[in-house]
Coordinates of C-alpha atoms in Angstrom, one line a residue:
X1 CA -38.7 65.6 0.7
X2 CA -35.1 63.7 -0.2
X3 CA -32.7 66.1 1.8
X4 CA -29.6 67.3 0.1
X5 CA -26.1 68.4 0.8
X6 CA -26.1 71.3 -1.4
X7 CA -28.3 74.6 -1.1
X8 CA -31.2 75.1 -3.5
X9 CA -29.0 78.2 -4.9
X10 CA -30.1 79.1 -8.4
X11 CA -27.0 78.7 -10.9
X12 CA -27.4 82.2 -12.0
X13 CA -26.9 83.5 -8.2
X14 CA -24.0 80.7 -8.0
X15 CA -21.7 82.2 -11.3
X16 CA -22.4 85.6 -9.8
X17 CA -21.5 84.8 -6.6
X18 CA -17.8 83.5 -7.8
X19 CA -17.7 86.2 -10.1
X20 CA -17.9 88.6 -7.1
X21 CA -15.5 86.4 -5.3
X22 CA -12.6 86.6 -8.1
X23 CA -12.8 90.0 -8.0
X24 CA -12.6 90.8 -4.6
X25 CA -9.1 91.3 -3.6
X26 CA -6.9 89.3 -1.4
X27 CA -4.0 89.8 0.9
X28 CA -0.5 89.3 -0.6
X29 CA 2.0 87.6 0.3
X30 CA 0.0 84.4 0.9
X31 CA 1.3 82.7 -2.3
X32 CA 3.6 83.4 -5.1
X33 CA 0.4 82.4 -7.3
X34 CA -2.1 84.1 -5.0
X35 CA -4.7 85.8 -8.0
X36 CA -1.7 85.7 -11.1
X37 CA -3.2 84.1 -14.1
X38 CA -1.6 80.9 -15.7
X39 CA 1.4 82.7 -18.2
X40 CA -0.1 82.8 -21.4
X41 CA -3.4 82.6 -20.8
X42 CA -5.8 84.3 -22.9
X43 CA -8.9 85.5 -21.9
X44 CA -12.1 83.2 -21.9
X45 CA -15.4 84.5 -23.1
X46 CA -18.1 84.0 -20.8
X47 CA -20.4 80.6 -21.4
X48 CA -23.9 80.9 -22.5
X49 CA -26.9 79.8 -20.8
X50 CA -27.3 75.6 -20.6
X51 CA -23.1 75.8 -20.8
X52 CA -22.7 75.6 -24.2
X53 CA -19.6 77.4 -24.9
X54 CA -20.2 80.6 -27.5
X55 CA -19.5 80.1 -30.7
X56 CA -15.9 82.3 -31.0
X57 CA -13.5 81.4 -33.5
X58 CA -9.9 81.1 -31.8
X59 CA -6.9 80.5 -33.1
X60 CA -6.0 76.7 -33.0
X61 CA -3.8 75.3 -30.2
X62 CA -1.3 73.4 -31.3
X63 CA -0.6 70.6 -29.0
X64 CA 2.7 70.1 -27.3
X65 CA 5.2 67.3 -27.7
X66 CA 4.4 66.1 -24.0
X67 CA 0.8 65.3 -24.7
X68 CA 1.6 62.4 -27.4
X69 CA 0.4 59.1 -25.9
X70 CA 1.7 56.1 -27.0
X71 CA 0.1 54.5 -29.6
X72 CA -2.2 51.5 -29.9
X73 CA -1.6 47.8 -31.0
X74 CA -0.5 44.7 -29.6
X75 CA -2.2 41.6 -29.1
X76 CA -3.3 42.2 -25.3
X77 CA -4.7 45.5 -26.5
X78 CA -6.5 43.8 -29.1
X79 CA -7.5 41.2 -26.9
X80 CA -9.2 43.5 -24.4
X81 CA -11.0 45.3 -27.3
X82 CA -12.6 42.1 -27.9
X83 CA -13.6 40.6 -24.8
X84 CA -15.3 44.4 -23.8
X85 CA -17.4 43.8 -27.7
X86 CA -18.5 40.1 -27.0
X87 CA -19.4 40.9 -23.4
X88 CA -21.8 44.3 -24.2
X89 CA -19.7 46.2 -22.1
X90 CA -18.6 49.9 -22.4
X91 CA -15.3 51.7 -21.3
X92 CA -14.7 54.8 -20.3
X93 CA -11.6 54.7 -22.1
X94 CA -13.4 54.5 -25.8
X95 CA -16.6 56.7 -24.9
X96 CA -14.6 59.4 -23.4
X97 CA -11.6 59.0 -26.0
X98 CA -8.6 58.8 -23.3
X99 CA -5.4 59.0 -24.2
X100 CA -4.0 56.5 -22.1
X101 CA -6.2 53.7 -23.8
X102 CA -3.7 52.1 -25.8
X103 CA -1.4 51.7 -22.6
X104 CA -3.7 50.7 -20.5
X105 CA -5.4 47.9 -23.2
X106 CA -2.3 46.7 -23.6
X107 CA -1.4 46.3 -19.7
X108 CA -4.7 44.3 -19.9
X109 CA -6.7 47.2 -17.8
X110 CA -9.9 49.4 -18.8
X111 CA -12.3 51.6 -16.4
X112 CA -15.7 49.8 -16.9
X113 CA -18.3 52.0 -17.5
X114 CA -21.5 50.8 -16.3
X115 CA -25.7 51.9 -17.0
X116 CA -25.0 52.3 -20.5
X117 CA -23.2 55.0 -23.0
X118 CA -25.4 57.5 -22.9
X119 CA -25.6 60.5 -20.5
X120 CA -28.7 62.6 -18.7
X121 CA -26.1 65.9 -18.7
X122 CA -24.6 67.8 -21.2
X123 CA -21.0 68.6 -19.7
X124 CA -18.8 70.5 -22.0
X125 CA -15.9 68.9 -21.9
X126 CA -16.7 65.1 -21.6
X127 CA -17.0 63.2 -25.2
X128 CA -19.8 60.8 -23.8
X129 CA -23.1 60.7 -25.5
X130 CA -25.5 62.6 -24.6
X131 CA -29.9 62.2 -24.4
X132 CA -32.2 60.3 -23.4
X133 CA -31.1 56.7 -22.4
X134 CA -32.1 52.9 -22.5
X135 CA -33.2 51.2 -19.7
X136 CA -30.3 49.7 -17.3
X137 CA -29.3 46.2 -18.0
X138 CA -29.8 43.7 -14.4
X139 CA -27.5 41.1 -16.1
X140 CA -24.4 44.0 -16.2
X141 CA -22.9 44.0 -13.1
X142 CA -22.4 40.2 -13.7
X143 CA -20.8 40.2 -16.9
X144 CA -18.4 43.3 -15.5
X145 CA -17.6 40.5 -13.0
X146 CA -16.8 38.2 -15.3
X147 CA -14.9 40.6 -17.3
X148 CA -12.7 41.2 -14.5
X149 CA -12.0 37.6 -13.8
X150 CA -11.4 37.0 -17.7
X151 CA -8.6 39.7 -17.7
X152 CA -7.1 38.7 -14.7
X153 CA -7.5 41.6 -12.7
X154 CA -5.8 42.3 -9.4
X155 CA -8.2 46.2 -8.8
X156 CA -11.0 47.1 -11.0
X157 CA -12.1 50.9 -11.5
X158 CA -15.5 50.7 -12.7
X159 CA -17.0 54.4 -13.3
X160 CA -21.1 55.5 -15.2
X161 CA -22.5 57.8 -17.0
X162 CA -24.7 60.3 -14.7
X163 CA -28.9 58.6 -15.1
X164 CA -31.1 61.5 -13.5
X165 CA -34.0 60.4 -14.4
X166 CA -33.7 56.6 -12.8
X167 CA -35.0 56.8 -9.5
X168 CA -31.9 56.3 -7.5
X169 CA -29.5 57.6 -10.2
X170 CA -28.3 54.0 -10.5
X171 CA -27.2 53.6 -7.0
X172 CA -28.3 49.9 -6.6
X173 CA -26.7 49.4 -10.0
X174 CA -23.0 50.4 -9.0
X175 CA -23.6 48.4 -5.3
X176 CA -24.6 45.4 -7.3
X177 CA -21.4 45.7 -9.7
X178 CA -19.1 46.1 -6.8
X179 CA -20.6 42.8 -4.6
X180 CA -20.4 40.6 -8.0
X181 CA -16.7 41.8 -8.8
X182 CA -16.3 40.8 -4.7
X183 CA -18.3 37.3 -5.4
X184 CA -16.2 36.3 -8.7
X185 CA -13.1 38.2 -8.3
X186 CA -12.0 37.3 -4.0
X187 CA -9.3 39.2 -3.1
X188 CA -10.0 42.2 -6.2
X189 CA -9.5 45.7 -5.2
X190 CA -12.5 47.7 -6.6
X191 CA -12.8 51.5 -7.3
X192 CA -15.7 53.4 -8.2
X193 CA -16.2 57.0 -9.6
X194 CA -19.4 57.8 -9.1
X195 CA -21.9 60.6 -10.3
X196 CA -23.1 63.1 -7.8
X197 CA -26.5 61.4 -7.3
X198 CA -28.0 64.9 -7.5
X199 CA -26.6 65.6 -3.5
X200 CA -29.0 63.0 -2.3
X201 CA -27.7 60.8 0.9
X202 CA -29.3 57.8 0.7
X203 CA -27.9 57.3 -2.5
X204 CA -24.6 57.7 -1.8
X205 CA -24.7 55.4 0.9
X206 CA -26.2 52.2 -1.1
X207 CA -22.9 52.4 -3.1
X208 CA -20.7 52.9 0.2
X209 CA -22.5 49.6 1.7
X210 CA -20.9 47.9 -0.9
X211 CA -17.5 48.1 0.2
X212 CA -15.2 49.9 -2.3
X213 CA -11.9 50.3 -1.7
X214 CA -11.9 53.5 -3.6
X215 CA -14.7 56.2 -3.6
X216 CA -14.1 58.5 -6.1
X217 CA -16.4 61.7 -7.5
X218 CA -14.6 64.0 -9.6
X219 CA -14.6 68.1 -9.1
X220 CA -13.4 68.7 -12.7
X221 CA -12.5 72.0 -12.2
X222 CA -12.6 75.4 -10.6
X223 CA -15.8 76.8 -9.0
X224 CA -15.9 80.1 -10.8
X225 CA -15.5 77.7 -14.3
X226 CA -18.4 75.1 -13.3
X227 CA -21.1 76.6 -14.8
X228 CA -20.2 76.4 -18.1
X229 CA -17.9 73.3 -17.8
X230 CA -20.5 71.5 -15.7
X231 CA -23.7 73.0 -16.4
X232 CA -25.8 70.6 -14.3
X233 CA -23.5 70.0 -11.6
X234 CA -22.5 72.3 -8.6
X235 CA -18.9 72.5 -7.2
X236 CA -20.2 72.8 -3.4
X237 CA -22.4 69.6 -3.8
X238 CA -19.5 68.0 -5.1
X239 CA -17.5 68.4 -2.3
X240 CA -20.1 67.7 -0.1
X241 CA -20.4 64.4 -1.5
X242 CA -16.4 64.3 -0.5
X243 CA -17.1 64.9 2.7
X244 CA -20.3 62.5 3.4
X245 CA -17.8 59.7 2.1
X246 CA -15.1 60.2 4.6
X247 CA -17.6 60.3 7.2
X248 CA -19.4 57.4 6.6
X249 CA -16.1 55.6 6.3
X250 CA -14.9 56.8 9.2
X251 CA -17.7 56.2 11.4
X252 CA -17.9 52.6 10.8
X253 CA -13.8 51.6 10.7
X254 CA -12.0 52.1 13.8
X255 CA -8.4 54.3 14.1
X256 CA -5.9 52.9 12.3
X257 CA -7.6 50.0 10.8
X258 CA -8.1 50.0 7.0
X259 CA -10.6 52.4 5.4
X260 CA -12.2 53.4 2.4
X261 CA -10.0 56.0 0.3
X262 CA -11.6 59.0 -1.0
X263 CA -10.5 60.4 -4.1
X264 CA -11.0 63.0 -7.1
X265 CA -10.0 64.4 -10.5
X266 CA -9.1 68.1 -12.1
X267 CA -8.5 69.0 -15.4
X268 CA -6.5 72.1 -15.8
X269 CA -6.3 73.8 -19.2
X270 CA -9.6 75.4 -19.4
X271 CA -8.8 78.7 -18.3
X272 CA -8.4 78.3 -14.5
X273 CA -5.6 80.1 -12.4
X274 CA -2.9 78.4 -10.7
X275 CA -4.6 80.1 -7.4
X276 CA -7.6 78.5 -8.1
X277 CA -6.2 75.4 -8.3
X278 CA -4.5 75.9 -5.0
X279 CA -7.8 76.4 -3.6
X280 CA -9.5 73.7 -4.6
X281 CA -6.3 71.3 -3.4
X282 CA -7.1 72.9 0.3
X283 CA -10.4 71.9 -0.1
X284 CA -10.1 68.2 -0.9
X285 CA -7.5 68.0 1.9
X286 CA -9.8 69.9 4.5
X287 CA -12.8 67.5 3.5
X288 CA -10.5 64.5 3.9
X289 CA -10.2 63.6 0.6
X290 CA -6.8 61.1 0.2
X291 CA -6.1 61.2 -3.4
X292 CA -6.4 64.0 -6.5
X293 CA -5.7 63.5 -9.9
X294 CA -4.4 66.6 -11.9
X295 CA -4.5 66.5 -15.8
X296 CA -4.4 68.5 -18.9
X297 CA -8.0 69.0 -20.5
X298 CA -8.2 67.6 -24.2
X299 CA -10.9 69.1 -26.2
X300 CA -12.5 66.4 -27.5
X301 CA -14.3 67.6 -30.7
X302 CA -14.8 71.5 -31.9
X303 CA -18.0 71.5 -30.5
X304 CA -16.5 71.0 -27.1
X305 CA -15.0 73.5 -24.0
X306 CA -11.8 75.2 -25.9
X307 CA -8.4 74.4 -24.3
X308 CA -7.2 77.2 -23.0
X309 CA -3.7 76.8 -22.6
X310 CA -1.9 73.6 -22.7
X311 CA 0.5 73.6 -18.9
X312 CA 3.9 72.5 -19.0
X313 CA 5.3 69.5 -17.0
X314 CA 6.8 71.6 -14.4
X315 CA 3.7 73.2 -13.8
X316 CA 1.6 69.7 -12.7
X317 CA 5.0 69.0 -10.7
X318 CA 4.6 71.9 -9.0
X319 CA 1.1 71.2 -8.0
X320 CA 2.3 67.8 -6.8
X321 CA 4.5 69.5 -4.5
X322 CA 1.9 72.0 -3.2
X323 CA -0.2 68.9 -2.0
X324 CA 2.2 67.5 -0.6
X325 CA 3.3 70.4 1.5
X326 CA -0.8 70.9 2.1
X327 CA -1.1 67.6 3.7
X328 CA -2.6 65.4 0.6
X329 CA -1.6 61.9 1.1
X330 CA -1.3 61.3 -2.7
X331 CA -1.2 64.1 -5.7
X332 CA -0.9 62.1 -9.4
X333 CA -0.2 65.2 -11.3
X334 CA 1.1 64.9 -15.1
X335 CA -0.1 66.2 -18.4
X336 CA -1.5 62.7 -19.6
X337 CA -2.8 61.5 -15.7
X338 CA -6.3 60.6 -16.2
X339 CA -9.0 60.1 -12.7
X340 CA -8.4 56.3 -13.2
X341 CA -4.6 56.2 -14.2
X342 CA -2.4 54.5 -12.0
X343 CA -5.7 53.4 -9.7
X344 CA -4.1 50.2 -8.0
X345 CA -1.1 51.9 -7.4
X346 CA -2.9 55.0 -5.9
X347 CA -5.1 52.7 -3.9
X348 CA -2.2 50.9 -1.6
X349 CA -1.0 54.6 -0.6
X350 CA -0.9 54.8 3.4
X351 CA 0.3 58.8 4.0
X352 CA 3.1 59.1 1.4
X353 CA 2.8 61.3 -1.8
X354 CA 3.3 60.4 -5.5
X355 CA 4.4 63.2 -7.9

């Protein structure tokens, strides 16, 4: 029997079990934020069985001037486009409709994202494809290689949908990706954001044998909203697989010499508290993880997890000062920051903290 991080705890027991947890009451005077909701926030329905989000007609949100991304154009942008179309390759950026594509086309960047465009898990908030999915390609980690070297690139993200069903989640794929980058592209940084691998070690540690420079694995969000924002994922395995990283990177780098960074995403938006959040930035920092991401969620289609409430600038500045104080090395907190934005920037951080 594979051994996993996680418990075997049904996801029913799990949403009752934070459930309980929200309600049970808390000491004040630990935090101004300590159990307040977000202002404004309206209440949130609960999710149905298999997270799809019940069918309740709200009224529309309309988005706020500090969630318009620059737009699109430009010859590097177009230029990108069409190296990714003549190579076969996908992007995060297009599949999961990011608003930071057009800057980051333009700047001659993309998050490569590897064992094809369609996904084994139905996550509510994510625009990717969904069902069953072709077989993975053996020539791909070569021509994302390639791609790299076409475009110049300095650091390479390079992120996957989640494949269940392959035998080692695609593993050996993302180790082979990062050791052709490493053959073709000497000197290139290389981050990957990986899938959970369904909690199973051995996985993990095919991709950590290849070297990244960045380890990344996303929370998403808050535990008591997994469920129905992550249906087939669990918020304790996920930081479990936080934690296995910075071990195995610290068992095999001595003190002070360089190390693998560890790193993960939030969304905020979907109904979380401000206390929650808090939480979850203690967490990361007492599993060692070095960098978090904080961004609004977009809903991507009708169909998809409802925004909540859109949070103001001040608000993801605050949370950037929170890590900070909490002993995060680096917070990227803005309404626009995506898990990849700003990567090579991120990657270079020693203890300071970026706002």
């Amino acid at each position: 029997m594979t051994t996993c991080w996680s418990s075997s705890t049904t996801r029913s027991a799990n949403a009752a079990a934070w459930s309980s947890r929200r309600a049970t009451s808390r000491p004040s005077g630990r935090s101004p934020w300590r159990n307040r909701p977000w202002p404004g926030t309206r209440s949130v329905n609960d999710v149905a069985g298999e997270g799809r989000v019940r069918s309740v007609r709200r009224h529309h949100l309309e988005k706020p001037a500090w969630l318009k991304a620059p737009g699109k154009g430009g010859d590097a942008y177009q230029e990108v486009k069409s190296l990714l179309r003549t190579a076969g390759l996908n992007t995060i950026c297009e599949s999961g409709d990011c608003p930071n594509r057009g800057e980051c086309f333009a700047n001659r960047t993309a998050t490569f994202m590897i064992m094809g465009d369609v996904c084994s898990r139905k996550c509510t908030f994510c625009n990717v494809k969904t069902g069953p999915a072709a077989a993975l390609e053996p020539g791909e980690p070569r021509r994302v290689a390639e791609a790299v070297r076409h475009l110049g690139l300095r650091f390479a993200v390079v992120t996957s949908v989640n494949r269940d069903e392959h035998p080692d989640g695609g593993s050996a794929h993302f180790a082979a990706t990062i050791r052709w980058i490493r053959r073709l592209n000497p000197g290139c940084g290389v981050e990957v954001l990986t899938p959970d691998f369904l909690g199973r070690p051995m996985q993990l540690h095919k991709v950590l044998a290849a070297a990244p420079d960045v380890f990344a694995h996303n929370l998403e969000t808050v535990p008591r909203l997994d469920p129905g924002v992550r249906p087939q994922a669990d918020h304790r395995r996920s930081l479990s697989v936080l934690r296995a990283a910075r071990q195995w990177s610290d068992a095999r780098h001595p003190a002070g010499g360089a190390r693998m960074k560890v790193k993960t995403g939030l969304m905020v938006g979907l109904g979380e508290t401000a206390d929650e959040v808090l939480d979850v930035l203690r967490s990361c920092r007492d599993r060692g993880v070095d960098i978090v991401t904080i961004g609004q969620y977009l809903q991507p289609t009708p169909r998809h997890h409802e925004v909540v409430r859109f949070c103001r600038p001040e608000e993801f500045e605050a949370f950037a000062r929170a890590g900070r104080e909490m002993g995060l090395p680096w917070v990227e907190s803005g309404p626009l920051v995506r898990s990849s934005y700003h990567a090579s920037e991120q990657s270079a951080v020693g203890e300071g903290t970026r706002d």
